[in-house]
Coordinates of C-alpha atoms and ligand atoms in Angstrom, one line a residue:
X243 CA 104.1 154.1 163.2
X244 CA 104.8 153.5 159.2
X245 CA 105.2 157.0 157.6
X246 CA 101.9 157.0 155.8
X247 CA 103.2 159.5 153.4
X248 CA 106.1 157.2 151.9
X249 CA 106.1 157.5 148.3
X250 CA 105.7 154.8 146.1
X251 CA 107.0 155.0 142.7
X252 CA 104.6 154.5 139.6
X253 CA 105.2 152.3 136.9
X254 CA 105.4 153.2 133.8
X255 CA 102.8 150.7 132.8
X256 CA 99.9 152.2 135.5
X257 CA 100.7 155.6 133.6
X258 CA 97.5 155.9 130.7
X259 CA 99.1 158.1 127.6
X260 CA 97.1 161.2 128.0
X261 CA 96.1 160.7 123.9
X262 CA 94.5 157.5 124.9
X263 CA 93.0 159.3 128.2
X264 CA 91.8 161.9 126.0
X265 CA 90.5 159.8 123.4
X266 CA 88.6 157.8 126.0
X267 CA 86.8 161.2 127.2
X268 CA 85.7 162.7 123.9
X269 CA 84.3 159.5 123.5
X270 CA 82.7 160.0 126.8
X271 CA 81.5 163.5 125.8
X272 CA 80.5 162.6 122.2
X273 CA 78.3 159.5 124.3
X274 CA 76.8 161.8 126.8
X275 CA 78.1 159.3 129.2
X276 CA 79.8 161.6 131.8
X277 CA 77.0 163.7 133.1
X278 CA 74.5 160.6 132.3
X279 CA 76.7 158.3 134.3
X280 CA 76.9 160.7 137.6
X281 CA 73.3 161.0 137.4
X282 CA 72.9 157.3 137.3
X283 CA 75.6 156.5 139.6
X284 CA 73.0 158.3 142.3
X285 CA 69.8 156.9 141.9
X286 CA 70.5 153.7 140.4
X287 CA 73.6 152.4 140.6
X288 CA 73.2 148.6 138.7
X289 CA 71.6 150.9 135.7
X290 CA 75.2 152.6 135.9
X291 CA 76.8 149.2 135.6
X292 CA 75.5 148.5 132.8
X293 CA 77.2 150.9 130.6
X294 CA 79.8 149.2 128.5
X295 CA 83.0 148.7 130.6
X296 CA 84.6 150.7 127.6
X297 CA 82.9 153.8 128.7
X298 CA 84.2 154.2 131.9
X299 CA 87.3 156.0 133.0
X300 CA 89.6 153.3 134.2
X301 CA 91.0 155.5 136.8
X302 CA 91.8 153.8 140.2
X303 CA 90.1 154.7 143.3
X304 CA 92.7 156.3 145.7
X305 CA 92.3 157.7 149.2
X306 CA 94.2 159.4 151.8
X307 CA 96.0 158.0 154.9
X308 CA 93.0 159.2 157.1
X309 CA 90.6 157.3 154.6
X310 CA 89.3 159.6 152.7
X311 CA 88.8 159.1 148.9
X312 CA 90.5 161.2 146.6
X313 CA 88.5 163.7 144.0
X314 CA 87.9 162.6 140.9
X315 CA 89.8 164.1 138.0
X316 CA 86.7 165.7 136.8
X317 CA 86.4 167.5 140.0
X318 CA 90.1 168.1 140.4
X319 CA 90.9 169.6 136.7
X320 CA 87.8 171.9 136.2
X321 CA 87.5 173.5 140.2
X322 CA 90.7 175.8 140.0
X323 CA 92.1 178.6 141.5
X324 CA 94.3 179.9 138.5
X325 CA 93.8 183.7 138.5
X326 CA 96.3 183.8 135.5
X327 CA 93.3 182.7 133.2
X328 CA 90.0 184.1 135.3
X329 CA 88.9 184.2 138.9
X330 CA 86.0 182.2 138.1
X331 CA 87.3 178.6 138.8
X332 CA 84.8 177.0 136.7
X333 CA 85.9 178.0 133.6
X334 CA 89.6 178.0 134.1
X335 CA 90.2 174.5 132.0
X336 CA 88.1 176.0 129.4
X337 CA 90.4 179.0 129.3
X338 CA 93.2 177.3 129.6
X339 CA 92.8 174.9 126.6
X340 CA 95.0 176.0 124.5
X341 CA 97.9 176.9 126.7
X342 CA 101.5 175.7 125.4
X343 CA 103.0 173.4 128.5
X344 CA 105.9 172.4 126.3
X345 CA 108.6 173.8 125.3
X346 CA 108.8 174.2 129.0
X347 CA 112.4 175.5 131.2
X348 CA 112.9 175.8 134.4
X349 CA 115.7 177.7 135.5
X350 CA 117.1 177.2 138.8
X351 CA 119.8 180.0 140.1
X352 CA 120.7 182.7 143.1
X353 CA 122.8 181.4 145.9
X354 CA 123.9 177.6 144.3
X355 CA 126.9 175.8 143.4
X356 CA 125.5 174.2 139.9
X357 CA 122.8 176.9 138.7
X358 CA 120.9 175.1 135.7
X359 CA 117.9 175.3 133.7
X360 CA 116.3 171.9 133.0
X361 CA 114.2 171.1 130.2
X362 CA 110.8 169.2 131.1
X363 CA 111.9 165.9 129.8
X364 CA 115.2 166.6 131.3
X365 CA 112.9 166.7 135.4
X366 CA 110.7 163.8 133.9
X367 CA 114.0 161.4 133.5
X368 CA 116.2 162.4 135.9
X369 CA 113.5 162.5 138.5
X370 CA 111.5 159.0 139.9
X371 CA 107.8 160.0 139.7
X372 CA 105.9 159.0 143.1
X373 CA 102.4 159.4 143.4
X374 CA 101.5 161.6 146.7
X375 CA 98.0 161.5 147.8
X376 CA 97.6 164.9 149.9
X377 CA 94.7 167.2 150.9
X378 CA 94.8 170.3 149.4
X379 CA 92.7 173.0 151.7
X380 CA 92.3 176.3 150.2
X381 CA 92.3 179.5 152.1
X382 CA 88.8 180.1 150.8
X383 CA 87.9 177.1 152.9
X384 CA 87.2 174.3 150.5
X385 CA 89.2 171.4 150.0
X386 CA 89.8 168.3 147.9
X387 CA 92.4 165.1 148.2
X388 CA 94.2 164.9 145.0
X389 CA 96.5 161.8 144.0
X390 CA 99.5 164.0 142.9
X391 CA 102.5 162.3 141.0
X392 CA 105.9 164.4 140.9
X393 CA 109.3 164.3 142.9
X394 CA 110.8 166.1 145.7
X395 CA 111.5 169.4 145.8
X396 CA 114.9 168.4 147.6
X397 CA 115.9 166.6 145.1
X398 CA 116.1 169.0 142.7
X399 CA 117.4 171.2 145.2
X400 CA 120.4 168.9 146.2
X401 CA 121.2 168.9 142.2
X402 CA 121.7 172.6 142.1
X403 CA 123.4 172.6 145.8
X404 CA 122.4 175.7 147.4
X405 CA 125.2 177.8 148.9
X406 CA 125.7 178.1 152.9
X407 CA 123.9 182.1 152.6
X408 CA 120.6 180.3 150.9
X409 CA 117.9 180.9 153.4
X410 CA 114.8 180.9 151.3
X411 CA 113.9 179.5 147.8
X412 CA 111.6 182.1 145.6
X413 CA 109.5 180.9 142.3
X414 CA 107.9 182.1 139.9
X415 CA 105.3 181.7 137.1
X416 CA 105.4 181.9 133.7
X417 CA 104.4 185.3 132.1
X418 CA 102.8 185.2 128.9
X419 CA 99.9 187.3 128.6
X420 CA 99.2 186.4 125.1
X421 CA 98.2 183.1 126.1
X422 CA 96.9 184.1 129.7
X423 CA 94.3 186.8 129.8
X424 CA 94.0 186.8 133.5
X425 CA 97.3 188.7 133.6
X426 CA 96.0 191.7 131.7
X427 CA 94.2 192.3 135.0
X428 CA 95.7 195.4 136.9
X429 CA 94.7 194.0 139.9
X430 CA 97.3 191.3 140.3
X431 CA 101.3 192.6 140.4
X432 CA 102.2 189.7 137.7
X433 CA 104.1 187.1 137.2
X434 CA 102.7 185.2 140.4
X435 CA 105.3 184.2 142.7
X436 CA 105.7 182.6 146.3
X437 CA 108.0 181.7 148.8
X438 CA 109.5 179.3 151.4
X439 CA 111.9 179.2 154.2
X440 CA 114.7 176.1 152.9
X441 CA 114.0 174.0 155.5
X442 CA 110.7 173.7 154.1
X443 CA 111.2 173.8 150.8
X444 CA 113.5 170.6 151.8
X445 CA 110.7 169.1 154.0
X446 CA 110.0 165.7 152.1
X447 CA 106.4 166.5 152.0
X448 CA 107.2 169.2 149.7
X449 CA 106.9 168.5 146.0
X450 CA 107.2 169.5 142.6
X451 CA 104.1 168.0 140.9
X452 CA 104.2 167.0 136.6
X453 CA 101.0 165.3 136.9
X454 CA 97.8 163.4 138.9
X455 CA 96.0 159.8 138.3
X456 CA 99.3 159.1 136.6
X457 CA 98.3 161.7 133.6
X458 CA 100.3 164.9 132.7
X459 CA 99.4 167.7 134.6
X460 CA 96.1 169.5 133.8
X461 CA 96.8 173.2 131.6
X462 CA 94.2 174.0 134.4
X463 CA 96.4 172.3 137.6
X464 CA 99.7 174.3 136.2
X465 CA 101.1 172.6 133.5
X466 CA 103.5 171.0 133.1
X467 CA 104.9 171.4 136.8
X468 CA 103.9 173.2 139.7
X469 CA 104.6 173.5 143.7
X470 CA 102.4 171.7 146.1
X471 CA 103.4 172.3 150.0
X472 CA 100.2 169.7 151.5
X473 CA 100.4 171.8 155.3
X474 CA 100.0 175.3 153.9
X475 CA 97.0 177.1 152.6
X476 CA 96.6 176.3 148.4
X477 CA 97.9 179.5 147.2
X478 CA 101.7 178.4 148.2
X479 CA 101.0 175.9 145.7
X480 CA 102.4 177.9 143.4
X481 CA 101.2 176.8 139.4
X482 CA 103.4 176.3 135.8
X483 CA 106.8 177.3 137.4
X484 CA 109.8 178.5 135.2
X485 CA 111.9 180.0 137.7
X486 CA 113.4 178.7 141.2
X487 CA 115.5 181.3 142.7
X488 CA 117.5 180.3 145.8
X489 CA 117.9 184.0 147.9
X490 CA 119.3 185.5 151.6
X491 CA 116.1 186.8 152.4
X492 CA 112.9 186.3 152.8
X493 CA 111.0 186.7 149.0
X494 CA 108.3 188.4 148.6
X495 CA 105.0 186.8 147.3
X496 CA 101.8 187.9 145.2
X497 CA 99.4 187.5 147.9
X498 CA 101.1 189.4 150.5
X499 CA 101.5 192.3 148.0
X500 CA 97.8 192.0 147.2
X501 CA 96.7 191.5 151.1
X502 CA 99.3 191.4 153.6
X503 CA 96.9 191.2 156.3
X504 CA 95.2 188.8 155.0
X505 CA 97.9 186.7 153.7
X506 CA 101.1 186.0 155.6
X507 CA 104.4 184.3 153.9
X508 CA 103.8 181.4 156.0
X509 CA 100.3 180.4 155.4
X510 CA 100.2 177.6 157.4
X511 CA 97.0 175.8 157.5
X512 CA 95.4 176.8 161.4
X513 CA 92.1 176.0 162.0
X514 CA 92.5 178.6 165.3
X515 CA 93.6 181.5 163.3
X516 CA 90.4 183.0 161.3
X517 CA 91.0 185.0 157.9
X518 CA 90.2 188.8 159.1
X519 CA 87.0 188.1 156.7
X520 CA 85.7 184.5 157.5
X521 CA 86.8 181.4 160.3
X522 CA 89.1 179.2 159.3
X523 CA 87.7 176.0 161.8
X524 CA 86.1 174.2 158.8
X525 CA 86.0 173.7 155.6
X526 CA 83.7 172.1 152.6
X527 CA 85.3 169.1 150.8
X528 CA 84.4 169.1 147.1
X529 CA 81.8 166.6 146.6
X530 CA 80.1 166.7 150.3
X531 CA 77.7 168.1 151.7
X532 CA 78.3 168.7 155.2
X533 CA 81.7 170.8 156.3
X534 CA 84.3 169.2 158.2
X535 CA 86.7 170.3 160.9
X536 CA 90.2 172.0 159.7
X537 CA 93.2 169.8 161.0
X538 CA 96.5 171.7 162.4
X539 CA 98.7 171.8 159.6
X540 CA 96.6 170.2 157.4
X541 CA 96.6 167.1 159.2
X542 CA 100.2 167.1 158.6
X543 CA 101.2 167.7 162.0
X544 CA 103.5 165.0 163.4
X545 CA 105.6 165.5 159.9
X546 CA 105.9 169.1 160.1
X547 CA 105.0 171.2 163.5
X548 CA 108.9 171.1 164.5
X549 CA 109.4 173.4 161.7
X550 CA 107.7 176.4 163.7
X551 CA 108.7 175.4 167.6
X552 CA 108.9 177.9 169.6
X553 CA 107.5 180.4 167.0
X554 CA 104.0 182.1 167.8
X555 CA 101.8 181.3 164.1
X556 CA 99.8 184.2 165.1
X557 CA 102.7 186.6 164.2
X558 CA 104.1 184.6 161.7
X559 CA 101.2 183.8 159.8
Ligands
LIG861 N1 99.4 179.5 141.1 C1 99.3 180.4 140.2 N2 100.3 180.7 139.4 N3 98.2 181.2 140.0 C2 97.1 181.0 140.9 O1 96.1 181.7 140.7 N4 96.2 179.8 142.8 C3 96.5 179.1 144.0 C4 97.4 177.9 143.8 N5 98.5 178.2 142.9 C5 97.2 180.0 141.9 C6 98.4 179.2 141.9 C7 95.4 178.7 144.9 S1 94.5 180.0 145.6 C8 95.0 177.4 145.0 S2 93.8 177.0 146.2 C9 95.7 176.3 144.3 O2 96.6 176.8 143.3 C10 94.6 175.6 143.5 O3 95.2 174.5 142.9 P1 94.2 173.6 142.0 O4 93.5 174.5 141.0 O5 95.2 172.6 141.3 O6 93.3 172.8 142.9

């Protein structure tokens, strides 16, 4: 079977200037076209053709290796978890506006060879940029397909050359309150940070993701670079990363502070292991109606159940 997950490298051309993207939308706005066309899109779609070609987004219609489309970019930049900014996902990319993505580090360090901290540009260049389509499934049990673009984790990782006593890779999120009111909250034990075991942080499926539809990533997605691990619950998917720490033992992570019954380090996406507080056999994809099984891992199975033989995911959740 062809690996329906190869990458495939974006040129430069495909790749709208986010100016130009952004100009195109406050045009949008200022028109009234984007909530007028969604309305007119569902009850009469050849009054929606009509609107001046101009007016549309020109971005591509993508789908999933199981068929299923991908999310729109309105649906993927303003539904967010991002408790950095505000629990209420609706207005995260409101909050997060006027967040500074660049100057933007990361540093990369612990138990390697070469420790180094890259600028931005510096992952942007040295990096090919694939587009990955992946589901992303939430531990709240919704879900979306989002056409990612980034690079593999590996790589980077291979660059810094972890040392033979690296069992885990730890990161962390930026801290800057002043620009972030989530993280005046007590509730949370700040700066967010998660975890993986090497092997999966080297898994080719795992990425680091600087964007999606070929744009630069969202403030609201977790500019200008975040994790995204498609088989494990959305919160592994750690957002706006500035540190990658390569450590002996197993890291500790935000939510397992927060809820360690609730939320395991492995957080692997099992439709046959409920949340203590609601199932986890189905789930809502943004933008239908009806809710749709869970897959094992995701429906990343073949790629990635090895990983855990012989392990029982009801310890190790
Ligand atoms: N990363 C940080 N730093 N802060 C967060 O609150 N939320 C997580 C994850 N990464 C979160 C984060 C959760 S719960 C999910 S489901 C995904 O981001 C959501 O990613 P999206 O908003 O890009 O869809």
């Amino acid at each position: 079977m062809n690996n329906p997950y190869k990458s495939v490298p974006i040129k430069s051309s495909e790749i709208t200037p986010y100016s130009q993207y952004l100009s195109r939308r406050d045009f949008m706005k200022a028109a009234g076209v984007l909530a007028g066309s969604a309305l007119l899109a569902a009850c009469a779609p050849e009054a929606a053709e009509a609107t001046p070609p101009m007016a549309l987004p020109d971005l591509p219609a993508k789908m999933d290796e199981l068929g299923d489309p991908a999310n729109s970019f309105e649906d993927i930049s303003n539904y967010n978890n991002f408790y950095e900014f505000t629990t209420d996902k609706e207005s995260v990319a409101r909050l997060a506006e006027k967040f500074t993505p660049k100057p933007w580090t990361v540093e990369v360090s612990g138990l390697v060879n070469n420790p180094r901290t890259f600028g931005i540009e510096d992952l942007l260049g040295k990096f090919t940029q694939e587009e990955r389509i992946y589901r992303l499934r939430c531990v709240e049990a919704w879900s979306m397909v989002i056409p990612w673009t980034g690079f593999t984790l590996s790589s980077l990782l291979k660059e810094v050359e972890p040392t033979s006593d690296a069992k885990y890779v730890r990161f962390e999120t930026v801290y800057r309150p002043e620009e972030m009111p989530g993280q005046s909250s007590p509730f949370y034990p700040w700066p967010y940070q998660e975890g993986l075991r090497l092997d999966e942080a080297m898994h080719n499926l795992t990425i680091l993701a600087t964007g999606l539809y070929g744009l630069p990533m969202p403030n609201s997605n977790g500019a200008p670079i975040r994790l995204v691990v498609p088989w494990k619950y959305g919160f592994k998917s750690i957002k706006s990363i500035v540190r990658i720490e390569l450590v002996a033992e197993q890291p500790t992570t935000l939510w397992s502070m927060v809820g360690p019954n609730e939320y395991g380090f492995y957080s692997n996406v099992n439709p046959n292991r409920p949340h203590p507080r609601w199932s986890q056999a189905t789930e809502r994809r943004i933008g239908e109606f009806n809710r749709r099984p869970t897959l094992m891992f995701n429906g990343y199975a073949e790629e990635v159940a090895h990983l855990y033989e012989g392990m029982d995911l009801n310890v190790n959740y």
